[in-house]
Short mmCIF file of C-alpha atoms in Angstrom, two decimals:
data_model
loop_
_atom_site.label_atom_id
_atom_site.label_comp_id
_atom_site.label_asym_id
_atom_site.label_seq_id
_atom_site.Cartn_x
_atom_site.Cartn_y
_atom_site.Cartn_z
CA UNK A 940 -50.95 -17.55 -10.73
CA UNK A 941 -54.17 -18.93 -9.61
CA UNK A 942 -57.71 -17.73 -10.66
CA UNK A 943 -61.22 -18.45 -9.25
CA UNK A 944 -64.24 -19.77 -11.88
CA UNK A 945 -65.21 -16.43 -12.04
CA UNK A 946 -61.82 -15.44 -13.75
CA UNK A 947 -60.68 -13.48 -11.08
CA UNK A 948 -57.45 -13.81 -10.02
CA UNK A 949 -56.98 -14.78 -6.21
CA UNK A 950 -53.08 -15.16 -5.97
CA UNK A 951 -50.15 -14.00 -8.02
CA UNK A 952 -46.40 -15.35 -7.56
CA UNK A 953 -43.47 -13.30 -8.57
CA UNK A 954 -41.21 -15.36 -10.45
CA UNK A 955 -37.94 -14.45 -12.00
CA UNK A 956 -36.90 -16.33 -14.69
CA UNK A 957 -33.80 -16.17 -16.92
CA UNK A 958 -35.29 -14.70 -19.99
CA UNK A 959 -37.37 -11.95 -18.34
CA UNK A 960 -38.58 -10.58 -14.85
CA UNK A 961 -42.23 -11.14 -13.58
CA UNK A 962 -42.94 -8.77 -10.94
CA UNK A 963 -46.96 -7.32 -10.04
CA UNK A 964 -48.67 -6.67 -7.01
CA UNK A 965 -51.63 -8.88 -6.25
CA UNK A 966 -55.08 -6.57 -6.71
CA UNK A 967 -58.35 -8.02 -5.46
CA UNK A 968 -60.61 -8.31 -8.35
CA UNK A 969 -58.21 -8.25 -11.23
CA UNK A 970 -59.84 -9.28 -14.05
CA UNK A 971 -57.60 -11.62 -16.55
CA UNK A 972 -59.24 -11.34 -19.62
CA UNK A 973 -58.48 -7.61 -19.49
CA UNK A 974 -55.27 -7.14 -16.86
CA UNK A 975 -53.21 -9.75 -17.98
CA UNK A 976 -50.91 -7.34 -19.91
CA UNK A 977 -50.22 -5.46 -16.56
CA UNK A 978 -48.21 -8.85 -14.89
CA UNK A 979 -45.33 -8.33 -17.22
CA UNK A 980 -43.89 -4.96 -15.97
CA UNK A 981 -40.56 -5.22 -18.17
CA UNK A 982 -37.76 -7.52 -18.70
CA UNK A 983 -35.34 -8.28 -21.78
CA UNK A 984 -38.22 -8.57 -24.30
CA UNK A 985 -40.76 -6.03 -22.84
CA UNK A 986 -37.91 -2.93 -22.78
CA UNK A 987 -37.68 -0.66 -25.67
CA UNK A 988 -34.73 -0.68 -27.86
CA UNK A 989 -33.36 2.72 -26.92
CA UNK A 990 -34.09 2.11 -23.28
CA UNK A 991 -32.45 -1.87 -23.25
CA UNK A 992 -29.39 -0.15 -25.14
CA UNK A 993 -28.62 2.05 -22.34
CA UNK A 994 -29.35 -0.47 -19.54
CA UNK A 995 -27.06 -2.77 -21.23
CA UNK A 996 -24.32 0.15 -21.74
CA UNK A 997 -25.09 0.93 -18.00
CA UNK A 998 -23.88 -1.97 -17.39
CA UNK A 999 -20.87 -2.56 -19.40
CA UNK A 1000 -19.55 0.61 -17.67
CA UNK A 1001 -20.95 0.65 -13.97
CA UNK A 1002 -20.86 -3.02 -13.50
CA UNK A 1003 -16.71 -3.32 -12.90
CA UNK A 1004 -17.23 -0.17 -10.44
CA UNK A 1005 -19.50 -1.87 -8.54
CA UNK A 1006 -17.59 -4.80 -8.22
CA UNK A 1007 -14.97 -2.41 -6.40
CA UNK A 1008 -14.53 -1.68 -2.84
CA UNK A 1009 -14.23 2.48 -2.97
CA UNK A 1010 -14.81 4.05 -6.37
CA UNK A 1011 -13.08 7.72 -6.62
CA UNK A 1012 -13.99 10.28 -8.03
CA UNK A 1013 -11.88 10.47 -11.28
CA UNK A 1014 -12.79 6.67 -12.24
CA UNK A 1015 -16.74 7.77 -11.22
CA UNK A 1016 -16.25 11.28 -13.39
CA UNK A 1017 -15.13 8.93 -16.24
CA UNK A 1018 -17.84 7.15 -16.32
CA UNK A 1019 -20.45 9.95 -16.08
CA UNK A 1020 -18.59 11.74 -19.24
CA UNK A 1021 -19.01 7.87 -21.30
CA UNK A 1022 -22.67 7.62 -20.17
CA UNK A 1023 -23.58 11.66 -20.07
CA UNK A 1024 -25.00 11.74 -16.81
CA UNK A 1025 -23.49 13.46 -13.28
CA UNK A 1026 -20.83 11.67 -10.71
CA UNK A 1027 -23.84 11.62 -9.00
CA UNK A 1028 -26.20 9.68 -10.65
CA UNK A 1029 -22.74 7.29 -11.18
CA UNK A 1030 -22.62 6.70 -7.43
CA UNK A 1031 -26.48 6.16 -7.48
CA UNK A 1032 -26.55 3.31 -10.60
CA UNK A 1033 -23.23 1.96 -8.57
CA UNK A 1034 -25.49 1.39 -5.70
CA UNK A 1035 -28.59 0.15 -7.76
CA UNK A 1036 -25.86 -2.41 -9.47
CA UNK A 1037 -24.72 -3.65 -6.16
CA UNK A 1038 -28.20 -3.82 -4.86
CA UNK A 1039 -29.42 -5.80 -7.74
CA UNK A 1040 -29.26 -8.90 -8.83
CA UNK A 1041 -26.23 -8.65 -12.05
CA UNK A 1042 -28.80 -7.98 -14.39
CA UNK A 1043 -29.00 -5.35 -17.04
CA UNK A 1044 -32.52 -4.43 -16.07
CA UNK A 1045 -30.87 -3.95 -12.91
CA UNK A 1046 -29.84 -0.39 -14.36
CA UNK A 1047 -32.78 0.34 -16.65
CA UNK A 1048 -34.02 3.58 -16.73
CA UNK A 1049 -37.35 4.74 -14.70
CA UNK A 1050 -40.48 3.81 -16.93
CA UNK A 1051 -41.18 6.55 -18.87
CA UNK A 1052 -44.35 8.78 -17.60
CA UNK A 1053 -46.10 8.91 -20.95
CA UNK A 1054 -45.27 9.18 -24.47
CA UNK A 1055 -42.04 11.16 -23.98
CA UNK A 1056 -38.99 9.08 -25.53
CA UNK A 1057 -41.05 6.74 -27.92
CA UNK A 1058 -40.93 8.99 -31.12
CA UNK A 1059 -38.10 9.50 -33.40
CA UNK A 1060 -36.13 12.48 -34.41
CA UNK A 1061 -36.00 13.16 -38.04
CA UNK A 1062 -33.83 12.56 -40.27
CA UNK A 1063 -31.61 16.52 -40.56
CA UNK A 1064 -32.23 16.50 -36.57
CA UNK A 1065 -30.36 13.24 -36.18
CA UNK A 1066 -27.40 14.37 -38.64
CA UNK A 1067 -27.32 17.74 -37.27
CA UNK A 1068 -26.23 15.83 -33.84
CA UNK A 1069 -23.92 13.48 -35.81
CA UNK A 1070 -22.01 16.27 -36.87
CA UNK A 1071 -22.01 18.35 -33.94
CA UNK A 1072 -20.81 15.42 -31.89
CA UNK A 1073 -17.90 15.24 -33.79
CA UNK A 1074 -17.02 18.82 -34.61
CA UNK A 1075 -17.89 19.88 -30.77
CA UNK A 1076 -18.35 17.21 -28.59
CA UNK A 1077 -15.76 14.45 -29.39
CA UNK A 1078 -12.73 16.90 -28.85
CA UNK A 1079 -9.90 18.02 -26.40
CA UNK A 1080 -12.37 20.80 -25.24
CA UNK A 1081 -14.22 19.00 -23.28
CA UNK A 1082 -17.62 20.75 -23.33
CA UNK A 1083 -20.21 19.90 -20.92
CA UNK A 1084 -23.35 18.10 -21.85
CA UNK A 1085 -25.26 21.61 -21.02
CA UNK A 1086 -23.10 23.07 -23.57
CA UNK A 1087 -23.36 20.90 -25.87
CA UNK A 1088 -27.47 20.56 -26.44
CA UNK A 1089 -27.27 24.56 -26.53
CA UNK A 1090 -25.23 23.98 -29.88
CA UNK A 1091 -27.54 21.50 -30.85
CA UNK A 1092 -30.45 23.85 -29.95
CA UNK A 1093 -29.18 26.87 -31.48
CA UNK A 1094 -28.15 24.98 -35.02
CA UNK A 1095 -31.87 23.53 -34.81
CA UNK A 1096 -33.53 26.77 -34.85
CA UNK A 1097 -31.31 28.15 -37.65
CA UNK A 1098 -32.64 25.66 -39.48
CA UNK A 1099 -36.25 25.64 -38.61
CA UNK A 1100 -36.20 22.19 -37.22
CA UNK A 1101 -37.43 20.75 -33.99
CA UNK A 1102 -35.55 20.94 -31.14
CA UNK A 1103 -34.13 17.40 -29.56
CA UNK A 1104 -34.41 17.35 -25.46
CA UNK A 1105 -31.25 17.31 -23.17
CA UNK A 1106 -32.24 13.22 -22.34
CA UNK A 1107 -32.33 12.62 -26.00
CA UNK A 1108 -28.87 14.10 -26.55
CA UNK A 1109 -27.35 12.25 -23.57
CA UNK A 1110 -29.29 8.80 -25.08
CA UNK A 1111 -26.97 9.46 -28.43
CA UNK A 1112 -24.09 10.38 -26.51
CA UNK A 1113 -24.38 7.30 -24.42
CA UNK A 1114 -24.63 5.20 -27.38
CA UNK A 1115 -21.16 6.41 -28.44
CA UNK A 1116 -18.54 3.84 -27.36
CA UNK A 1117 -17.04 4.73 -24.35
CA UNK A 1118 -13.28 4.11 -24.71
CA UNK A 1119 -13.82 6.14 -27.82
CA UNK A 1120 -15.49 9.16 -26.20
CA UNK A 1121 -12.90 9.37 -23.69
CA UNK A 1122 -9.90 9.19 -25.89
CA UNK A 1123 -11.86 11.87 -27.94
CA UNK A 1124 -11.91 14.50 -24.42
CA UNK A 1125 -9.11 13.07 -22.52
CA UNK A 1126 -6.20 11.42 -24.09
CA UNK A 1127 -4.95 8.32 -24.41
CA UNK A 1128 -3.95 8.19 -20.83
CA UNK A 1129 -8.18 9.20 -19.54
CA UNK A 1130 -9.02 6.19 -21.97
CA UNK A 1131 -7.25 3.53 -19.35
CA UNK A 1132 -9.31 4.26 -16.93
CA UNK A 1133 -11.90 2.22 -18.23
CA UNK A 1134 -9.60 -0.66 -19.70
CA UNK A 1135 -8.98 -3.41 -17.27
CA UNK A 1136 -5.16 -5.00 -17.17
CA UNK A 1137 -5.85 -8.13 -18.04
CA UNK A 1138 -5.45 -11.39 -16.97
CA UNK A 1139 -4.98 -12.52 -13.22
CA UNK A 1140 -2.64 -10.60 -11.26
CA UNK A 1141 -0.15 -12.57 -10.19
CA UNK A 1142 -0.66 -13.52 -6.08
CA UNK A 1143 1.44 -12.15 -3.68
CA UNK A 1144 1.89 -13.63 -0.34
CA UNK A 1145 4.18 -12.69 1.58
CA UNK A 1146 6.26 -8.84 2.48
CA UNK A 1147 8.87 -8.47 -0.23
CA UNK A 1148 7.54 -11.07 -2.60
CA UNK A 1149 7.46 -8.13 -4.99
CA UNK A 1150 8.79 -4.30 -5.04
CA UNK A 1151 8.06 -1.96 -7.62
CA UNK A 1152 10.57 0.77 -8.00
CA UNK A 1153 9.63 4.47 -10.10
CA UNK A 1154 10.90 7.79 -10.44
CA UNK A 1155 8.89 10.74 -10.26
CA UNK A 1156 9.73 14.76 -10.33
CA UNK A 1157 9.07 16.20 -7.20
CA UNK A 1158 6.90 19.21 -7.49
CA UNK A 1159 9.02 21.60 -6.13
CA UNK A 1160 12.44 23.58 -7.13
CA UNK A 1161 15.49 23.51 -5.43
CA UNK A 1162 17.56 27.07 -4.85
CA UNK A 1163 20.46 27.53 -3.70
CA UNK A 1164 21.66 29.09 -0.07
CA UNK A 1165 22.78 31.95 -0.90
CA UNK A 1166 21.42 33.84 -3.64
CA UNK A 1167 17.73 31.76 -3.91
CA UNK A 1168 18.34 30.87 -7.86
CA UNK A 1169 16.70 28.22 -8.73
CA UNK A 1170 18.60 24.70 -9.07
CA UNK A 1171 16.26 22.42 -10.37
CA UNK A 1172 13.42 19.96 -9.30
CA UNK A 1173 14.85 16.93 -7.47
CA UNK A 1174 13.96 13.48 -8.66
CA UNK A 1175 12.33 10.82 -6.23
CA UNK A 1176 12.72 7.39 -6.92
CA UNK A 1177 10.73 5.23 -4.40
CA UNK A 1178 10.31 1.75 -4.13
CA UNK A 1179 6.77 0.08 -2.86
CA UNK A 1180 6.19 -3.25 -1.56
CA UNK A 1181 3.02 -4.90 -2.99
CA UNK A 1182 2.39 -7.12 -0.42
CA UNK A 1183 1.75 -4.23 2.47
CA UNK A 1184 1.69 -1.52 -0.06
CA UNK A 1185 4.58 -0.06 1.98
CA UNK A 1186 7.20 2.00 0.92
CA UNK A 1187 10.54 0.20 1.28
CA UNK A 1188 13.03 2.56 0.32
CA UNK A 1189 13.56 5.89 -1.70
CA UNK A 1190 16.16 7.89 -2.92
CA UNK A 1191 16.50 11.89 -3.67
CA UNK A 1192 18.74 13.06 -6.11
CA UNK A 1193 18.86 16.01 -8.39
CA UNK A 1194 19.91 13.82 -11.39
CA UNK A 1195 18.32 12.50 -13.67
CA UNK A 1196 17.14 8.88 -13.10
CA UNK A 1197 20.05 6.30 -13.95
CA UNK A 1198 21.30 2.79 -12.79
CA UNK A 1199 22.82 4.87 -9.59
CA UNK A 1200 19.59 6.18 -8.12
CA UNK A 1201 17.77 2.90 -8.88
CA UNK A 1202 20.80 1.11 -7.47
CA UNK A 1203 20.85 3.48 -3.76
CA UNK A 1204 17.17 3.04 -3.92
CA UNK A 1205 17.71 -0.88 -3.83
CA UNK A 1206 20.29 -0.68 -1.47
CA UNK A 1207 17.76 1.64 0.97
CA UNK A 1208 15.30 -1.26 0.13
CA UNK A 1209 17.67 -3.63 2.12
CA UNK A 1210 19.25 -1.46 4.87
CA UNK A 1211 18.17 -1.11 8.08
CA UNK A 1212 16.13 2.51 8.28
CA UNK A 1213 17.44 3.23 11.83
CA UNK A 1214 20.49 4.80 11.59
CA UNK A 1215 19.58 6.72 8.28
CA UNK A 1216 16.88 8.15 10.69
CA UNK A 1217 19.15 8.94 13.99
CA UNK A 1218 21.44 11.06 11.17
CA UNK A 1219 18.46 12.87 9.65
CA UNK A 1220 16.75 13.53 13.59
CA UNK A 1221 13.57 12.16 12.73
CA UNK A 1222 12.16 10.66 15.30
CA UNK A 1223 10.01 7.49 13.51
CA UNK A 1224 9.66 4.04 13.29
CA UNK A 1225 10.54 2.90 9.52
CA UNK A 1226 10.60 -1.03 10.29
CA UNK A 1227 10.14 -2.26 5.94
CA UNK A 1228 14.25 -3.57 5.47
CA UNK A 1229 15.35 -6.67 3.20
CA UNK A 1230 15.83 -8.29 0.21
CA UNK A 1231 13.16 -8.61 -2.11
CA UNK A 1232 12.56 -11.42 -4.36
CA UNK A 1233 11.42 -10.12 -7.56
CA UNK A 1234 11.88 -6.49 -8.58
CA UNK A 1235 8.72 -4.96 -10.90
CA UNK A 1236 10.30 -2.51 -13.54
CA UNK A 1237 9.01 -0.02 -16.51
CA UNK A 1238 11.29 -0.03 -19.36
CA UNK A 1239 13.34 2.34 -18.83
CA UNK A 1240 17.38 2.24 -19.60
CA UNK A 1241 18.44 2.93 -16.56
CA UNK A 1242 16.30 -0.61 -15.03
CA UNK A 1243 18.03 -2.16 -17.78
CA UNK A 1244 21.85 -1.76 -17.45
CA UNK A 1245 24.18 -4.35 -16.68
CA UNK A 1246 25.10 -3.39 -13.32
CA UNK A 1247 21.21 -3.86 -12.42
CA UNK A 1248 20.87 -7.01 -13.84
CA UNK A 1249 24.80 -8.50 -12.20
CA UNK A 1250 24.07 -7.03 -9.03
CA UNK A 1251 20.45 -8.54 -8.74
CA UNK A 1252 21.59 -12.07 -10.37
CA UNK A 1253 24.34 -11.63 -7.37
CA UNK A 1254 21.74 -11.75 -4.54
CA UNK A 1255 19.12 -14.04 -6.36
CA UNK A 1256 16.57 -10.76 -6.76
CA UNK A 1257 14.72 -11.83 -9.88
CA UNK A 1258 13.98 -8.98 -12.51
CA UNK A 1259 10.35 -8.41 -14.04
CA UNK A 1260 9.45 -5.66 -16.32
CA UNK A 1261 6.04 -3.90 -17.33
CA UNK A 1262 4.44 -4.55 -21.16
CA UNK A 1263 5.69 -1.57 -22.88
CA UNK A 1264 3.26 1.33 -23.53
CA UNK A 1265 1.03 -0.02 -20.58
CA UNK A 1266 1.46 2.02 -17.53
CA UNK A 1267 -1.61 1.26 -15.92
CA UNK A 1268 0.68 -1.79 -14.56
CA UNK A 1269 2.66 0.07 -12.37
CA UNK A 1270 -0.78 1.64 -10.57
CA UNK A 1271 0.99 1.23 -6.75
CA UNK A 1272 3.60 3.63 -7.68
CA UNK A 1273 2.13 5.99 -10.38
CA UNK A 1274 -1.23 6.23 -8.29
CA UNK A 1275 1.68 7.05 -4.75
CA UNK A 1276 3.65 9.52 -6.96
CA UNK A 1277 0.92 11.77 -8.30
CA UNK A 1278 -0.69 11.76 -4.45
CA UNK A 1279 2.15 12.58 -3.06
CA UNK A 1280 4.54 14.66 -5.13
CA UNK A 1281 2.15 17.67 -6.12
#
C-alpha cells in the first residue's frame, strides 16, 4: 500500500499471506486515518467464532469430496445431513472448495448483512435444543431439519421463550460431530461413508494383479416350472478384477455360499468365456480369462477352507483377506452388487 502526503491512498496490493487474507478494492480518495479498518475483509483472525467453526467443519467434511472425481449423491446427502444444509448447497461448497485455494475461509459463510447471528441465545433456549437434539434429532427417525426447528419452535413458545432461527439450529447441528450424527440417523454402516480406509492402497498394475471375489442375494425368487411356488433367491458370487474393474467370472447357485461356489467362481475366473457363451446362445464378447495373482477375500468360512487355500497354493494364487468388521474394503464388489442385484 502506498499513500500520497495528503494521506490518501493512491495504490493498494492484495496480498495473501499465511496467517490471514488481504483482499480490498482500490477507491480513489480513501482516507487512511479513517478506512483503514475496511482493507482487512476477513481471514483466520478477523472471522467470528461461530462463523470460523463452521468454515473449518466445512472443510473437514467437503474437503475429501472435492478432492474426488464424481461425488454421488448418497456420499453428497451424507454430508448435507452432518453439516444441515441441502445436497445442493453440498455440490455448491464442493465447487467453492475446488475453486479455492485449500483454505478454510475458502468455505466461510457469506458476511452476514447486519447484526443477525452476533447475539447469543439464552441460557433455557440453548438447553431446550440440547435436549431436543438428542431426544428428536440424533435418532433412527431421521427427521428433517424443517422438522426439527418446528419442535424447537413449538417447545419455545410453551415456555414463553424466544424463538431460535432455522440458521441458528443448523449452526448447532453442524457443530455436532459428524461421524456421530450419522451413526445417530443411519447406522453404523451410513457412518463409513465419511471414514476414509486408511493408509495407501496398495498399487495395482497390471489385469489380474488382484480379484476380489463376493457373494450377494440376487433380488429375485426362483419358482418352479410347473406349479410357480416359490424356490428361493439364487446366490451370485462374482469375481472383479481391480485393475480394469472388470468382472472376471461369476457363478449362480441356489446354495448357500461355500468353498464350491467360490471354487466354480475361480475356476470361471480362469476359463476361457467362449464356449460357456456358444452353450448359453449369447451372442457377446467376454474376453477377461486367467489366473490371477492374489485373490482379495472377506472373512467368511467358506474363503477360508482348506480346499481354497491347497488349491490356490497349487497354482501360486496368493490369498489376502479384508480387516474384519471393515467392509468398506471390499467397495468394487459391494458398490457392483447393490447396483446390480436390486
Amino acid at each position: 500500500m502506498q499513500a500520497t502526503p495528503d494521506r490518501k491512498i493512491s495504490e493498494v496490493i492484495f496480498t495473501t499471506l499465511g496467517y490471514a487474507q488481504y483482499s480490498c478494492a482500490p477507491k480513489r480518495g480513501l482516507d487512511m486515518a479513517s478506512e483503514t479498518s475496511q482493507i482487512i475483509e476477513r481471514g483466520v483472525a478477523t472471522l467470528p467464532d461461530e462463523t470460523w467453526e463452521q468454515a473449518r467443519q466445512r472443510t473437514e467434511i467437503i474437503g475429501p469430496l472435492a478432492a474426488l472425481e464424481v461425488v454421488g449423491h448418497r456420499a453428497a446427502d451424507a454430508a448435507a445431513l452432518a453439516l444441515g444444509i441441502s445436497r445442493r448447497q453440498v455440490y455448491v461448497l464442493i465447487r467453492r472448495a475446488r475453486e479455492g485455494s485449500g483454505l478454510v475461509t475458502d468455505l466461510a459463510p457469506d458476511r452476514s448483512g447486519g447484526g443477525r447471528g452476533k447475539g447469543r441465545l439464552s441460557e433455557p433456549v440453548e438447553r431446550i435444543i440440547r435436549e431436543l437434539l438428542q431426544k428428536q434429532f440424533l435418532t433412527r427417525q431421521k427427521r428433517s431439519l424443517a422438522a426439527f426447528h418446528r419442535e424447537v419452535v413449538h417447545e419455545c413458545k410453551v415456555q414463553n421463550l424466544p424463538v431460535p432461527a432455522r440458521n441458528t439450529i443448523a449452526l448447532r447441528i453442524a457443530r455436532i460431530d459428524a461421524e456421530k450424527t450419522i451413526r445417530s440417523r443411519e447406522g453404523p454402516d451410513g457412518a463409513r461413508d465419511l471414514q476414509g480406509v486408511g493408509g495407501v492402497p496398495p498399487t495395482i498394475t497390471a489385469p489380474l494383479e488382484q480379484v476380489q471375489i463376493d457373494h450377494t442375494v440376487v433380488d429375485l425368487i426362483v419358482v418352479d416350472e410347473r406349479d410357480r411356488q416359490p424356490i428361493g433367491r439364487p446366490y451370485l458370487t462374482i469375481a472383479i478384477d481391480v485393475f480394469t474393474r472388470c468382472v472376471s467370472g461369476m457363478v449362480v447357485t441356489l446354495e448357500a455360499p461355500s468353498a464350491v461356489s467360490v471354487g466354480l467362481c475361480l475356476a470361471h475366473v480362469v476359463c476361457d468365456k467362449r464356449p460357456w457363451l456358444e452353450i448359453l446362445r449369447v451372442e457377446m464378447d467376454w474376453p477377461m480369462s486367467g489366473k490371477p495373482r492374489l485373490l482379495y477375500l472377506d472373512n467368511a468360512t467358506e474363503f477360508k477352507s482348506e480346499a481354497l487355500r491347497r488349491g490356490c497354493e497349487q497354482h501360486g494364487i496368493r490369498l489376502d483377506y479384508r480387516p474384519p468388521g471393515q467392509p468398506h474394503y471390499g467397495v468394487l464388489l459391494n458398490g457392483l452388487s447393490v447396483r446390480r442385484c436390486r
